[in-house]
């Protein structure tokens, strides 16, 4: 009998403890940090960069990935988008996280659109969408991916995933009216203030460049095996094309530029082709096989080159358009937008 009473009291005490813990969880008692663990099949050992917005700006930390695996611990009371880049600033993965989340993902640098993210329902649905449209993303079929995003938003107006797809996957956020129309279809509750604030802060970082910066003379290594000065002042307009050999769309980008240069038939435009790869031998091998009518350059130090730091080149291809004074007319990843501006001015 005594034993039974002791067991009963112990059981009741345990029940009280469990109930107390559950009540704490229900009132918002959560962990003071989040974790992200990643496995990159072909990542090897390298430093990866973790970036996410904070109340004071942005948290940017380098983390060592060993034999394709890395772990990161951060803090954010509000949900924010965390992006992980490799040493060449290629996006490996991104996820929506806040304190208490434990995120895991598997990725491959060779197949960037096949990344699988687990840990929360939102991130799983986000990565599922990308994987299911991986062919269109990989082939840079922007009309198809944008249409798929619009369809998803229309079908899931109450989902945060709709906001994430629009903010992070839509091809051209400079299409303000179209973006605003899509955003208006998403319910306010599915647009977390912290996510929107972080997104607009990222946009502002790049937007400020147009107002404050000009393209100055750059000293780059040329395909003639010499350091040369590259100036925007010698032609009416200059389009800077930044790329790496790992760009999935590189062959198509090169073909479009080549076709456009031939079609324009004008000496008023110069194409400034700049490889950001760290491997000069690979660059030389590629440019020898290309039939470009313009000169090719290599940026010593890649994205860390002192001339390029202000551009925050988080991904390639990337285009910068300037006039003969060096004033920036466009900078972004959409060649079509730059092309329209060139045609408007030079085909008058």
C-alpha positions as a printed NumPy array, in Angstrom:
array([[  0.   ,   0.   ,   0.   ],
       [  2.815,   2.39 ,   0.922],
       [  4.581,   1.596,  -2.305],
       [  1.403,   2.261,  -4.272],
       [  0.991,   5.697,  -2.595],
       [  4.595,   6.632,  -3.346],
       [  4.195,   5.64 ,  -6.993],
       [  0.92 ,   7.548,  -7.206],
       [  2.461,  10.724,  -5.752],
       [  5.457,  10.396,  -8.1  ],
       [  3.159,   9.969, -11.072],
       [  1.122,  13.02 , -10.073],
       [  4.292,  15.088,  -9.61 ],
       [  5.518,  14.06 , -13.052],
       [  2.171,  15.016, -14.561],
       [  2.39 ,  18.448, -12.928],
       [  5.911,  18.967, -14.298],
       [  4.848,  17.958, -17.813],
       [  1.775,  20.222, -17.641],
       [  3.936,  23.112, -16.465],
       [  6.396,  22.636, -19.345],
       [  3.569,  22.46 , -21.86 ],
       [  2.011,  25.637, -20.461],
       [  5.348,  27.423, -20.761],
       [  5.607,  26.352, -24.376],
       [  2.1  ,  27.612, -25.013],
       [  2.915,  31.029, -23.633],
       [  5.872,  31.53 , -25.928],
       [  8.714,  29.998, -23.918],
       [ 11.125,  29.042, -26.71 ],
       [ 14.807,  28.547, -27.27 ],
       [ 17.083,  31.581, -27.457],
       [ 18.704,  30.436, -30.694],
       [ 18.188,  28.591, -33.97 ],
       [ 20.426,  26.047, -35.667],
       [ 21.115,  25.239, -39.294],
       [ 22.974,  22.121, -40.395],
       [ 23.852,  21.493, -43.998],
       [ 25.276,  18.674, -46.046],
       [ 26.626,  19.652, -49.465],
       [ 27.502,  16.561, -51.494],
       [ 30.225,  18.24 , -53.546],
       [ 31.044,  21.056, -51.112],
       [ 34.364,  19.729, -49.865],
       [ 36.134,  21.877, -47.293],
       [ 35.669,  25.613, -47.675],
       [ 34.312,  28.671, -45.895],
       [ 30.623,  29.423, -46.356],
       [ 28.955,  32.738, -45.596],
       [ 25.773,  32.999, -43.524],
       [ 23.746,  36.2  , -44.012],
       [ 20.492,  37.377, -42.425],
       [ 18.932,  40.712, -41.379],
       [ 18.967,  41.962, -37.785],
       [ 17.603,  45.047, -36.041],
       [ 21.003,  46.687, -36.489],
       [ 21.575,  45.779, -40.118],
       [ 22.844,  42.391, -41.253],
       [ 24.608,  39.494, -39.608],
       [ 27.345,  38.145, -41.901],
       [ 29.468,  35.294, -40.611],
       [ 31.936,  32.916, -42.217],
       [ 31.605,  29.289, -41.145],
       [ 33.956,  26.458, -42.064],
       [ 32.393,  23.59 , -43.982],
       [ 34.427,  20.397, -43.575],
       [ 33.996,  17.548, -46.029],
       [ 30.649,  18.928, -47.144],
       [ 29.134,  19.473, -43.699],
       [ 28.695,  22.569, -41.563],
       [ 26.604,  23.747, -38.623],
       [ 25.577,  27.237, -37.606],
       [ 23.882,  28.65 , -34.527],
       [ 22.267,  32.09 , -34.61 ],
       [ 19.687,  34.225, -32.869],
       [ 16.552,  35.942, -34.135],
       [ 13.379,  36.392, -32.112],
       [ 11.451,  37.179, -35.308],
       [ 11.366,  35.036, -38.466],
       [ 14.041,  36.041, -40.971],
       [ 15.414,  34.609, -44.19 ],
       [ 18.889,  33.171, -43.687],
       [ 20.978,  32.692, -46.85 ],
       [ 24.094,  30.525, -47.109],
       [ 26.65 ,  31.221, -49.838],
       [ 29.839,  29.443, -50.856],
       [ 33.199,  31.183, -51.313],
       [ 32.238,  32.298, -54.835],
       [ 29.042,  33.871, -53.418],
       [ 26.842,  31.246, -55.024],
       [ 23.67 ,  30.602, -53.061],
       [ 23.736,  27.141, -51.476],
       [ 20.464,  27.335, -49.555],
       [ 18.093,  29.683, -47.813],
       [ 15.501,  29.152, -45.095],
       [ 13.028,  31.045, -42.93 ],
       [ 14.108,  30.706, -39.3  ],
       [ 13.591,  32.117, -35.82 ],
       [ 14.665,  31.073, -32.353],
       [ 13.677,  27.512, -31.585],
       [ 14.008,  26.242, -35.163],
       [ 16.368,  23.425, -36.073],
       [ 16.839,  23.378, -39.832],
       [ 18.608,  20.725, -41.886],
       [ 19.252,  20.708, -45.609],
       [ 20.991,  18.632, -48.243],
       [ 22.374,  20.305, -51.337],
       [ 24.736,  20.027, -54.286],
       [ 26.678,  22.868, -55.869],
       [ 26.222,  21.171, -59.24 ],
       [ 22.423,  20.988, -58.796],
       [ 21.475,  24.182, -56.906],
       [ 17.774,  23.79 , -57.599],
       [ 17.627,  20.371, -55.967],
       [ 18.243,  21.55 , -52.406],
       [ 15.941,  19.891, -49.858],
       [ 15.244,  21.79 , -46.62 ],
       [ 13.64 ,  20.214, -43.549],
       [ 12.773,  21.319, -40.042],
       [  9.602,  23.372, -40.455],
       [  6.562,  23.029, -42.682],
       [  7.147,  26.409, -44.342],
       [ 10.704,  25.557, -45.356],
       [  9.723,  22.106, -46.574],
       [  6.977,  23.561, -48.774],
       [  9.313,  26.283, -50.035],
       [ 12.001,  23.82 , -51.094],
       [  9.402,  21.429, -52.53 ],
       [  8.199,  24.18 , -54.873],
       [ 11.731,  24.893, -56.104],
       [ 12.569,  21.217, -56.597],
       [  9.308,  20.617, -58.47 ],
       [ 10.211,  23.458, -60.877],
       [ 13.938,  22.744, -60.908],
       [ 14.157,  22.288, -64.681],
       [ 12.714,  25.736, -65.365],
       [ 14.922,  27.343, -62.723],
       [ 18.016,  25.564, -64.032],
       [ 17.269,  26.599, -67.62 ],
       [ 16.51 ,  30.171, -66.554],
       [ 12.981,  29.872, -67.957],
       [ 11.812,  32.968, -66.123],
       [  8.402,  33.246, -67.735],
       [  7.577,  29.722, -66.523],
       [  8.907,  30.155, -62.986],
       [  7.246,  33.544, -62.553],
       [  3.93 ,  32.153, -63.803],
       [  4.233,  29.209, -61.395],
       [  4.849,  31.615, -58.512],
       [  1.785,  33.675, -59.453],
       [ -0.318,  30.508, -59.568],
       [  0.966,  29.414, -56.165],
       [  0.186,  32.804, -54.625],
       [ -3.336,  32.743, -56.046],
       [ -3.897,  29.269, -54.596],
       [ -2.209,  29.937, -51.233],
       [ -2.883,  33.567, -50.233],
       [ -2.664,  32.724, -46.514],
       [  0.726,  31.001, -46.737],
       [  4.05 ,  32.606, -45.823],
       [  5.526,  30.456, -48.593],
       [  3.783,  32.732, -51.103],
       [  5.661,  35.723, -49.685],
       [  8.974,  33.855, -49.707],
       [  8.551,  32.75 , -53.319],
       [  7.75 ,  36.269, -54.456],
       [ 10.509,  37.943, -52.447],
       [ 13.256,  35.372, -53.106],
       [ 12.448,  33.512, -56.331],
       [ 10.63 ,  35.956, -58.615],
       [ 12.918,  36.807, -61.522],
       [ 12.618,  40.588, -61.681],
       [ 11.487,  42.564, -58.657],
       [ 12.026,  45.806, -60.554],
       [  8.672,  45.123, -62.27 ],
       [  7.055,  47.15 , -59.531],
       [  3.437,  47.082, -60.702],
       [  3.432,  43.341, -61.339],
       [  5.15 ,  42.608, -58.029],
       [  2.762,  44.901, -56.136],
       [ -0.237,  43.216, -57.772],
       [  1.002,  39.78 , -56.705],
       [  1.882,  40.977, -53.219],
       [ -1.601,  42.447, -52.785],
       [ -3.062,  38.952, -53.211],
       [ -1.172,  37.671, -50.163],
       [ -2.964,  38.111, -46.853],
       [ -1.316,  40.491, -44.389],
       [ -0.847,  37.703, -41.817],
       [  1.21 ,  35.783, -44.397],
       [  3.582,  38.728, -44.84 ],
       [  5.631,  38.782, -41.606],
       [  6.891,  42.272, -40.886],
       [ 10.398,  40.997, -40.142],
       [ 10.59 ,  39.193, -43.484],
       [  9.383,  42.207, -45.429],
       [ 11.673,  44.545, -43.489],
       [ 14.671,  42.345, -44.221],
       [ 13.782,  42.089, -47.881],
       [ 13.402,  45.85 , -48.35 ],
       [ 16.667,  46.415, -46.496],
       [ 18.436,  44.097, -48.937],
       [ 16.855,  45.968, -51.85 ],
       [ 17.915,  49.289, -50.37 ],
       [ 21.514,  48.116, -50.086],
       [ 21.587,  47.714, -53.831],
       [ 19.283,  50.606, -54.621],
       [ 21.631,  53.067, -52.97 ],
       [ 24.327,  52.259, -55.509],
       [ 22.439,  53.886, -58.367],
       [ 22.164,  57.185, -56.527],
       [ 25.636,  57.436, -55.046],
       [ 28.056,  55.468, -57.188],
       [ 29.535,  55.799, -60.649],
       [ 31.534,  53.321, -62.644],
       [ 35.121,  54.464, -62.457],
       [ 38.144,  53.221, -64.348],
       [ 38.864,  49.613, -63.378],
       [ 42.22 ,  47.874, -63.696],
       [ 41.64 ,  44.263, -64.714],
       [ 43.6  ,  41.383, -66.217],
       [ 42.756,  41.088, -69.897],
       [ 42.723,  38.163, -72.311],
       [ 45.851,  39.716, -73.831],
       [ 47.75 ,  38.713, -70.67 ],
       [ 48.217,  42.19 , -69.321],
       [ 46.715,  44.507, -66.723],
       [ 44.575,  47.072, -68.511],
       [ 42.389,  50.034, -67.631],
       [ 38.694,  49.627, -68.416],
       [ 36.89 ,  52.949, -68.804],
       [ 33.192,  53.72 , -69.301],
       [ 33.963,  57.085, -70.906],
       [ 34.982,  55.938, -74.385],
       [ 31.471,  54.935, -75.549],
       [ 27.94 ,  56.278, -75.194],
       [ 26.986,  53.287, -73.065],
       [ 28.783,  50.378, -71.41 ],
       [ 27.283,  47.109, -70.243],
       [ 29.327,  45.179, -67.712],
       [ 28.659,  41.445, -67.763],
       [ 29.803,  39.636, -64.596],
       [ 29.858,  35.852, -64.716],
       [ 31.522,  32.628, -63.555],
       [ 31.929,  29.34 , -65.435],
       [ 29.534,  27.73 , -62.944],
       [ 26.569,  29.832, -64.089],
       [ 23.917,  27.44 , -65.342],
       [ 22.792,  30.002, -67.922],
       [ 26.264,  31.081, -69.078],
       [ 26.08 ,  29.674, -72.597],
       [ 22.656,  31.263, -73.148],
       [ 23.779,  34.573, -71.618],
       [ 26.821,  34.651, -73.875],
       [ 24.708,  33.813, -76.932],
       [ 22.231,  36.611, -76.145],
       [ 25.   ,  39.171, -75.7  ],
       [ 26.705,  38.086, -78.903],
       [ 23.457,  38.255, -80.877],
       [ 22.606,  41.651, -79.417],
       [ 26.033,  43.105, -80.197],
       [ 25.69 ,  41.968, -83.81 ],
       [ 22.109,  43.207, -84.104],
       [ 22.89 ,  46.631, -82.674],
       [ 25.75 ,  47.151, -85.088],
       [ 26.86 ,  50.256, -83.241],
       [ 30.213,  51.437, -82.019],
       [ 28.496,  53.459, -79.316],
       [ 28.122,  50.469, -76.991],
       [ 30.951,  48.553, -75.357],
       [ 30.507,  45.161, -73.712],
       [ 32.805,  44.66 , -70.737],
       [ 33.014,  40.957, -69.993],
       [ 34.349,  40.175, -66.48 ],
       [ 34.884,  36.684, -65.08 ],
       [ 34.707,  36.448, -61.283],
       [ 36.06 ,  32.906, -61.043],
       [ 39.095,  32.31 , -58.825],
       [ 40.66 ,  29.954, -61.373],
       [ 42.503,  31.868, -64.106],
       [ 43.407,  28.707, -66.018],
       [ 39.761,  27.778, -66.353],
       [ 38.951,  31.334, -67.487],
       [ 41.694,  31.283, -70.13 ],
       [ 40.506,  27.939, -71.439],
       [ 36.943,  29.229, -71.805],
       [ 37.756,  32.535, -73.514],
       [ 40.062,  30.811, -76.015],
       [ 37.087,  28.794, -77.204],
       [ 34.672,  31.722, -77.318],
       [ 34.116,  33.806, -80.421],
       [ 33.333,  37.074, -78.687],
       [ 33.812,  40.301, -80.605],
       [ 34.629,  42.127, -77.383],
       [ 37.545,  41.977, -74.998],
       [ 37.468,  39.663, -71.979],
       [ 38.64 ,  40.46 , -68.462],
       [ 39.317,  38.634, -65.225],
       [ 38.819,  40.296, -61.832],
       [ 41.74 ,  39.505, -59.55 ],
       [ 40.236,  38.276, -56.298],
       [ 36.832,  37.624, -57.846],
       [ 33.93 ,  39.142, -55.921],
       [ 36.359,  40.496, -53.317],
       [ 38.049,  42.686, -55.93 ],
       [ 38.231,  46.229, -54.559],
       [ 36.413,  47.652, -57.599],
       [ 33.419,  45.384, -57.083],
       [ 32.793,  45.424, -53.34 ],
       [ 30.099,  48.103, -53.509],
       [ 27.978,  45.987, -55.815],
       [ 27.291,  43.245, -53.263],
       [ 27.482,  40.641, -56.036],
       [ 25.688,  37.807, -54.264],
       [ 25.09 ,  35.886, -57.49 ],
       [ 25.902,  35.816, -61.194],
       [ 25.175,  36.548, -63.979],
       [ 24.963,  40.222, -63.087],
       [ 24.716,  43.246, -65.356],
       [ 25.669,  46.874, -64.82 ],
       [ 24.759,  49.511, -67.395],
       [ 26.388,  52.948, -67.4  ],
       [ 26.463,  55.989, -69.65 ],
       [ 29.547,  57.807, -70.923],
       [ 29.938,  59.677, -67.625],
       [ 29.953,  56.468, -65.618],
       [ 26.471,  57.128, -64.201],
       [ 24.665,  53.885, -63.382],
       [ 21.499,  53.333, -65.4  ],
       [ 20.808,  49.756, -64.29 ],
       [ 22.308,  47.02 , -62.148],
       [ 20.774,  43.604, -61.605],
       [ 20.457,  40.081, -62.978],
       [ 17.974,  40.79 , -65.782],
       [ 19.62 ,  41.313, -69.165],
       [ 16.262,  42.045, -70.792],
       [ 15.824,  45.192, -68.7  ],
       [ 19.309,  46.462, -69.58 ],
       [ 18.719,  45.63 , -73.242],
       [ 15.515,  47.697, -73.372],
       [ 17.341,  50.703, -71.941],
       [ 20.169,  50.342, -74.463],
       [ 17.806,  50.046, -77.407],
       [ 15.784,  53.032, -76.254],
       [ 18.851,  55.259, -76.238],
       [ 21.042,  53.915, -79.039],
       [ 18.349,  53.08 , -81.576],
       [ 16.92 ,  56.588, -81.701]])
